[in-house]
CSV table of C-alpha atoms in Angstrom, one decimal:
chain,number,residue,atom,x,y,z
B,239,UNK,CA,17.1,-35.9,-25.8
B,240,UNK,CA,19.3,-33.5,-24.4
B,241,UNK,CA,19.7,-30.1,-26.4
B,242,UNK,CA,22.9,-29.1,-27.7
B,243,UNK,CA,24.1,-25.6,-26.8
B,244,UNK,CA,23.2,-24.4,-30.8
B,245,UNK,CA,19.7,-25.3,-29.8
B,246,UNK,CA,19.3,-23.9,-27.0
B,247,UNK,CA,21.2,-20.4,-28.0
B,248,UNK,CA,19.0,-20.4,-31.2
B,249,UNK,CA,15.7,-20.3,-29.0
B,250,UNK,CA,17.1,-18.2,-26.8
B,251,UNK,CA,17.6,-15.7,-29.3
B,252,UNK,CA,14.0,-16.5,-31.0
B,253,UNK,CA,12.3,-15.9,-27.3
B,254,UNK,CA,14.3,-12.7,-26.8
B,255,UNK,CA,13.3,-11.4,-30.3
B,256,UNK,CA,9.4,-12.7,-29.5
B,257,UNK,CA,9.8,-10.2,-26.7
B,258,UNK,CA,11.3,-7.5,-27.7
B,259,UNK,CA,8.7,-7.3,-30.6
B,260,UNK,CA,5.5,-7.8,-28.3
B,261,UNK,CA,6.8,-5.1,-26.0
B,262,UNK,CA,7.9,-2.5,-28.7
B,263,UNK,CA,4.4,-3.1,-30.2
B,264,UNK,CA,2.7,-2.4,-27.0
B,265,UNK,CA,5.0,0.8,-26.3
B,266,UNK,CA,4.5,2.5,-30.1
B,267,UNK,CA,0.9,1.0,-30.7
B,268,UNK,CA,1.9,-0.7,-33.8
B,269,UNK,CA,-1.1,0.2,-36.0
B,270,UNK,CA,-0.3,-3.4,-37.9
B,271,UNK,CA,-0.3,-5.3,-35.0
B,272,UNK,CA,-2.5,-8.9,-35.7
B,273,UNK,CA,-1.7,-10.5,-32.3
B,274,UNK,CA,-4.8,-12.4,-31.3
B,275,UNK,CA,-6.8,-12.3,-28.4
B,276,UNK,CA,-4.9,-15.0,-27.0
B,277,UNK,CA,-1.3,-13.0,-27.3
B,278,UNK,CA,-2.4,-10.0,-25.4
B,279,UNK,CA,-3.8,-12.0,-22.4
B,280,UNK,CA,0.0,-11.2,-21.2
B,281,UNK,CA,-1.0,-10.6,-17.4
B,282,UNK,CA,-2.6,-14.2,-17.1
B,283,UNK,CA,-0.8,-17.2,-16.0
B,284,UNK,CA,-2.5,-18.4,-19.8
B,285,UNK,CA,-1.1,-15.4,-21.9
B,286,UNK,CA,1.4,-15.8,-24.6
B,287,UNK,CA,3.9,-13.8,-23.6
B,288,UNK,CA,4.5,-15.5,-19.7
B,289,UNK,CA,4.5,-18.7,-21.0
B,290,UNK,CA,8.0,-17.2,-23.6
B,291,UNK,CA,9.1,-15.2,-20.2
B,292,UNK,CA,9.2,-19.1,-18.6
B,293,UNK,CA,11.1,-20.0,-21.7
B,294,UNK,CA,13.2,-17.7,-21.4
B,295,UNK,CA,14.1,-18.0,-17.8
B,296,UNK,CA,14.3,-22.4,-18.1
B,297,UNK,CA,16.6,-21.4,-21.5
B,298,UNK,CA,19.0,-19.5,-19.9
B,299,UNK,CA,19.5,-22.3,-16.8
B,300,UNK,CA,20.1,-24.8,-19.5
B,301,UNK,CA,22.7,-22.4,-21.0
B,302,UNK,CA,24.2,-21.7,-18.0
B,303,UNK,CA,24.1,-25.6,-16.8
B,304,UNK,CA,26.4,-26.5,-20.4
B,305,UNK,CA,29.0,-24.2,-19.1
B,306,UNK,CA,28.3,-20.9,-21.5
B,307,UNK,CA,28.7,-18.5,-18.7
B,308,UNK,CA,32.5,-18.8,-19.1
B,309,UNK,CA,32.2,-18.0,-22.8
B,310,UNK,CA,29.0,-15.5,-23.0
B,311,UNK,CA,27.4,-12.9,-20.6
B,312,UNK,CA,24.1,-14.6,-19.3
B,313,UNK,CA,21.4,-12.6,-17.9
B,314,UNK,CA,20.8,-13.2,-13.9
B,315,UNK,CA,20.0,-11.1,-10.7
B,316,UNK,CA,22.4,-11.3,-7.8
B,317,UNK,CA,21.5,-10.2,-4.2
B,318,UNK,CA,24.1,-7.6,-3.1
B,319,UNK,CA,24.4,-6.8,0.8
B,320,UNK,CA,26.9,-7.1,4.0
B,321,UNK,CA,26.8,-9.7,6.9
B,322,UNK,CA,23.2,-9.7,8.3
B,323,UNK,CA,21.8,-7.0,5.8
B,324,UNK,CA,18.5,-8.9,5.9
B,325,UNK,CA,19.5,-10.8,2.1
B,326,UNK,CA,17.7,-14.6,3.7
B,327,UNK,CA,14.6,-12.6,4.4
B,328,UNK,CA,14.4,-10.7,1.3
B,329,UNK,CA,15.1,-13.9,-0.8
B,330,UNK,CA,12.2,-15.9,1.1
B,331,UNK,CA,9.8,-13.2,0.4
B,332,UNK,CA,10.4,-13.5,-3.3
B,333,UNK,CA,10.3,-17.2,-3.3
B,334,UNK,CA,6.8,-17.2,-0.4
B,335,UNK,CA,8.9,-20.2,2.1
B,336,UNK,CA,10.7,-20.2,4.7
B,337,UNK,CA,14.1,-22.4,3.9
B,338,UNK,CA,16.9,-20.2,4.4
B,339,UNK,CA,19.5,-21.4,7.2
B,340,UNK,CA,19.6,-18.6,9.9
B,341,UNK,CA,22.5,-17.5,12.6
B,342,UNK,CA,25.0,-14.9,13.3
B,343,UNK,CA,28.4,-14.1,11.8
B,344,UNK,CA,29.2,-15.6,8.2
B,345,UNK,CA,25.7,-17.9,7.0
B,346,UNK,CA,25.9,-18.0,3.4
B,347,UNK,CA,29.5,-19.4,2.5
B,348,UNK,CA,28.7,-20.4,-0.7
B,349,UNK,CA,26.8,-18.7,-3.6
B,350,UNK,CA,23.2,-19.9,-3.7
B,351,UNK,CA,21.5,-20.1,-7.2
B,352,UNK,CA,17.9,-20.5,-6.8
B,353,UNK,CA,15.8,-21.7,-9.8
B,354,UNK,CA,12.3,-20.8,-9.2
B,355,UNK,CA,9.7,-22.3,-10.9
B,356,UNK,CA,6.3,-20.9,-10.8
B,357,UNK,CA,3.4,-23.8,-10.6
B,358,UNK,CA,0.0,-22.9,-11.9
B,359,UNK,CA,-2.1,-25.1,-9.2
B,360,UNK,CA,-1.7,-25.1,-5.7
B,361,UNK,CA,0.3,-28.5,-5.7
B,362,UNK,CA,2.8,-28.9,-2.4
B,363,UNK,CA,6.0,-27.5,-3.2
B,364,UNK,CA,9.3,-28.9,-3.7
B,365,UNK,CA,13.2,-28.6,-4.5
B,366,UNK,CA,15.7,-30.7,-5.9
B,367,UNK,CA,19.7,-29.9,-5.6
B,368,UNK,CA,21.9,-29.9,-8.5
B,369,UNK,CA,24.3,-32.1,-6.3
B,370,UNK,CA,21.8,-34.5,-5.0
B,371,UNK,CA,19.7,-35.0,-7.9
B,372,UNK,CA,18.6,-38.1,-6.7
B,373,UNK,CA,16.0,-36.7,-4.0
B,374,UNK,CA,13.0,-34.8,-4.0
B,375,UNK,CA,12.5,-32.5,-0.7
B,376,UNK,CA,8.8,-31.5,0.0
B,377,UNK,CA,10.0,-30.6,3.7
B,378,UNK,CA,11.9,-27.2,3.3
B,379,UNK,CA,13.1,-27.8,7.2
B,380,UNK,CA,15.3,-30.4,5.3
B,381,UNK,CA,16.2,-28.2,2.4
B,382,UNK,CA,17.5,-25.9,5.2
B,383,UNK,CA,19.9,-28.4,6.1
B,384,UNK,CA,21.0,-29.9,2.9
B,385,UNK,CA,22.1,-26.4,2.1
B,386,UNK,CA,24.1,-25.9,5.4
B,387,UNK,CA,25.3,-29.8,4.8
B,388,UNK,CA,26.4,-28.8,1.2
B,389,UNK,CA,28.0,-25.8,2.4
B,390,UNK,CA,30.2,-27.8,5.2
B,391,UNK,CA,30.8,-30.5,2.4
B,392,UNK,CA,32.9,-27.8,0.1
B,393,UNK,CA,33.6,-24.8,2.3
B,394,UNK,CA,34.4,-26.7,5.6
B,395,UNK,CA,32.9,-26.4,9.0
B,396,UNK,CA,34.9,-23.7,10.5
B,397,UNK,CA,33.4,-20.8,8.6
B,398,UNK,CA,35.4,-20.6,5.3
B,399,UNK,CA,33.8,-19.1,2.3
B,400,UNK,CA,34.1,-20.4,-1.2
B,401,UNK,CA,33.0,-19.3,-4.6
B,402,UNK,CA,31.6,-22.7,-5.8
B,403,UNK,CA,27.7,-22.1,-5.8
B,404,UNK,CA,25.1,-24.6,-4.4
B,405,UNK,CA,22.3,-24.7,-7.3
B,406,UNK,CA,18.8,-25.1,-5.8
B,407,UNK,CA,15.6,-25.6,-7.6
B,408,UNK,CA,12.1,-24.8,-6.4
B,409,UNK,CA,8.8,-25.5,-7.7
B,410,UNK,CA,6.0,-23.8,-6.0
B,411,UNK,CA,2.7,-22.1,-6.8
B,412,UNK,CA,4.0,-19.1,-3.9
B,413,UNK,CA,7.4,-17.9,-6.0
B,414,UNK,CA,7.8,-16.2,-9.9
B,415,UNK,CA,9.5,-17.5,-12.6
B,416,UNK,CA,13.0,-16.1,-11.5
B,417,UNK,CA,16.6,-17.1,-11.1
B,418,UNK,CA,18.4,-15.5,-8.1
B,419,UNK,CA,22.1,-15.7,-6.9
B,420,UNK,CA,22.6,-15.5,-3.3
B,421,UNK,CA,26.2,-14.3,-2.6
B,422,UNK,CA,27.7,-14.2,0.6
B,423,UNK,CA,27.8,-11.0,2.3
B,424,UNK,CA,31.1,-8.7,2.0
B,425,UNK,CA,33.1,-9.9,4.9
B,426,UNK,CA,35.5,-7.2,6.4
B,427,UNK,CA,37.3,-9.3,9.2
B,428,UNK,CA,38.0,-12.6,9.7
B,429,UNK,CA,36.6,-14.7,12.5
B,430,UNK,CA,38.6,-16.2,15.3
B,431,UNK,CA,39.4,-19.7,15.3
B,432,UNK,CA,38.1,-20.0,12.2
B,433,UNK,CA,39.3,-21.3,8.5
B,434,UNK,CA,38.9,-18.0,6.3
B,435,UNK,CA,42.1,-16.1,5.4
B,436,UNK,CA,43.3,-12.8,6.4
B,437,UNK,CA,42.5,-11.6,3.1
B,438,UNK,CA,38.5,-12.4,3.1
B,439,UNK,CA,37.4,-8.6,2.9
B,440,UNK,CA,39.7,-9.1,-1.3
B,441,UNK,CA,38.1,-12.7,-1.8
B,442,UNK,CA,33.9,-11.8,-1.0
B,443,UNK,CA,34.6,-8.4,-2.4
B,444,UNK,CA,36.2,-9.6,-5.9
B,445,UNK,CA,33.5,-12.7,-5.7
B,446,UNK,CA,30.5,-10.4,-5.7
B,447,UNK,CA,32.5,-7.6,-8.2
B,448,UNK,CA,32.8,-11.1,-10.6
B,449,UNK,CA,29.0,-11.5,-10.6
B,450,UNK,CA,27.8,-7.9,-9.8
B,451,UNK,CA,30.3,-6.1,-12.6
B,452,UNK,CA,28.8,-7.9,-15.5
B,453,UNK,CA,26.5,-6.1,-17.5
B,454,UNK,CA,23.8,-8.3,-18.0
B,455,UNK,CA,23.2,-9.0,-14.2
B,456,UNK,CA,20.6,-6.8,-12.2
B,457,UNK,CA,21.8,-6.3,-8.7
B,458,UNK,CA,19.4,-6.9,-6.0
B,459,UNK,CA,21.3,-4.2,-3.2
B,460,UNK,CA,20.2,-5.0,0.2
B,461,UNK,CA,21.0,-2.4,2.6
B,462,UNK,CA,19.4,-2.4,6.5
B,463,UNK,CA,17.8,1.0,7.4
B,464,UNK,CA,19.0,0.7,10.7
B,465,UNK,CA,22.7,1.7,9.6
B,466,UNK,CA,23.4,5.2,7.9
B,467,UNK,CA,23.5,4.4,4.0
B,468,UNK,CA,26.3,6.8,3.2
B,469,UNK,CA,28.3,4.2,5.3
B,470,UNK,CA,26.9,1.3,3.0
B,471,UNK,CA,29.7,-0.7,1.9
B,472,UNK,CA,27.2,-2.9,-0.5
B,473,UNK,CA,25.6,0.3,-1.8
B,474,UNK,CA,29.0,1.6,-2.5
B,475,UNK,CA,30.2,-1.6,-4.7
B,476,UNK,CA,27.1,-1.4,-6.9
B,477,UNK,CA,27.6,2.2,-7.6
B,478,UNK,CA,31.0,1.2,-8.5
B,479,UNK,CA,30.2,-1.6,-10.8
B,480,UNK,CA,27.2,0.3,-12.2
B,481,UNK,CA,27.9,3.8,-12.5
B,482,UNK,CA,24.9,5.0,-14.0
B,483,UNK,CA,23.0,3.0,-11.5
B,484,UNK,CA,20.3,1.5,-14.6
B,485,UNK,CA,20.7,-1.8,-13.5
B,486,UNK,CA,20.7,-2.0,-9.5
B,487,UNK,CA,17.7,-2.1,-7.5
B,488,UNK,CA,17.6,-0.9,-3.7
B,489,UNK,CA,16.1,-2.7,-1.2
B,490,UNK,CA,15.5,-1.6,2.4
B,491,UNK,CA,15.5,-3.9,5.5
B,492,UNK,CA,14.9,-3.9,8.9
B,493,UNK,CA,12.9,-0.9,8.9
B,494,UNK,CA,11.1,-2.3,12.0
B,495,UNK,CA,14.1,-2.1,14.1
B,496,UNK,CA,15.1,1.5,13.6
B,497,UNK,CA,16.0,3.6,16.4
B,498,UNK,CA,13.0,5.4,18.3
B,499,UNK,CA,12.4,8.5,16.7
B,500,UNK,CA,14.1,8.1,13.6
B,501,UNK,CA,12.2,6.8,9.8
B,502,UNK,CA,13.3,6.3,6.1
B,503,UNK,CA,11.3,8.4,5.0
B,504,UNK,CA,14.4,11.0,3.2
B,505,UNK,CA,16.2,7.4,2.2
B,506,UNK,CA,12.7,5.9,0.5
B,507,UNK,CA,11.8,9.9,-1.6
């Protein structure tokens, strides 16, 4: 039976609290704290408190699949970075496969939402797309082309970007419990012969502001270290749209390829 959106909000808010309380017990030492052996195994894949963090995660995909995002704030974490910042690699690190479609210019045209789901046993991993519901992929070479199908399907197949994300689930025993938002990269200048409008730099950069200024979403800024980060156009959006900088987390790319004689060693202190 399908739970109605007063359900699902009500054990929302019950996991949340759960949380909150667990963690301000551990922080103050809460000298009347009866939690039983079983409740503080928190760092095992047993423990009380990941299996409400899973809750937690799956409640908020169910809130966000009946539409509540247009009415409430939702947490999520959206991955913040220019054209070939290293974003595909990044998010395939997280999730442990390779899956991502790959390529120069403009390669993610529409907002990904991955839905990771973390398996306990070592069970061959698969995905299933919100719009083909019908099909289970085991072979993430596929998965790789559904999403650049999907992509074609709404955005076209000359290069047009469109704020209509491709939902993805993934259940594998390599990736956390986690929901990530892929959003294409800032795009200054559009490409020739192509179907994106002169004004793509004010449509990927009021896209990612739509997701990146809310409140409750952590932004996942990739930046490559082969480019000077005071010239950063992703790390200047997120200081923009988090001014105090308490919610955005830098990540570093391409380290490998910087210029001989040169490291990130002043960037990373």
């Amino acid at each position: 039976k399908q739970k109605s959106a007063y359900d699902i909000l009500s054990c929302l808010v019950g996991s949340e609290m759960w949380i909150r309380d667990r963690y301000q017990r551990r922080v103050h030492g809460d000298s009347n704290n009866t939690m039983s052996k079983k409740d503080t195994e928190d760092s095992g894949e047993g423990g009380l408190l990941w299996l409400q963090l899973r809750k937690f995660v799956n409640l908020v995909d169910e809130l966000r699949d009946l539409g509540l995002q247009e009415h409430i704030n939702l947490p999520r974490i959206a991955v913040l970075g220019t054209q070939s910042a290293g974003k595909s690699s990044v998010l395939e690190s997280i999730v442990g496969l390779d899956f991502l479609p790959r390529g120069d210019g403009v390669v993610t045209r529409r907002p990904l939402e991955l839905r990771l789901h973390h398996l306990t046993d070592e069970a061959e991993p698969w995905a299933i797309f919100e719009e083909i519901k019908e099909k289970k992929f085991t072979n993430f070479n596929e998965v790789r082309k559904a999403i650049e199908e999907l992509t074609d399907k709404t955005a076209g197949g000359k290069k047009n970007i469109v704020d209509k994300p491709i939902v993805l689930a993934v259940y594998s025993h390599t990736c956390p419990d986690l929901t990530l938002i892929d959003l294409p990269g800032i795009t200054r200048i559009p490409l020739k012969d192509s179907d994106q409008p002169k004004d793509i730099e004010k449509i990927t950069t009021e896209m990612a502001k739509r997701y990146c200024g809310d409140e409750r979403t952590i932004i996942l800024c990739v930046v490559a270290a082969n480019i000077d980060l005071t010239t950063s156009e992703a790390l200047k959006y997120a200081q923009e749209w988090d001014k105090n900088m308490i919610r955005t987390i830098g990540v570093l790319t391409k380290i490998d390829i910087m210029d001989t004689g040169t490291n990130c060693k002043k960037t990373l202190m």
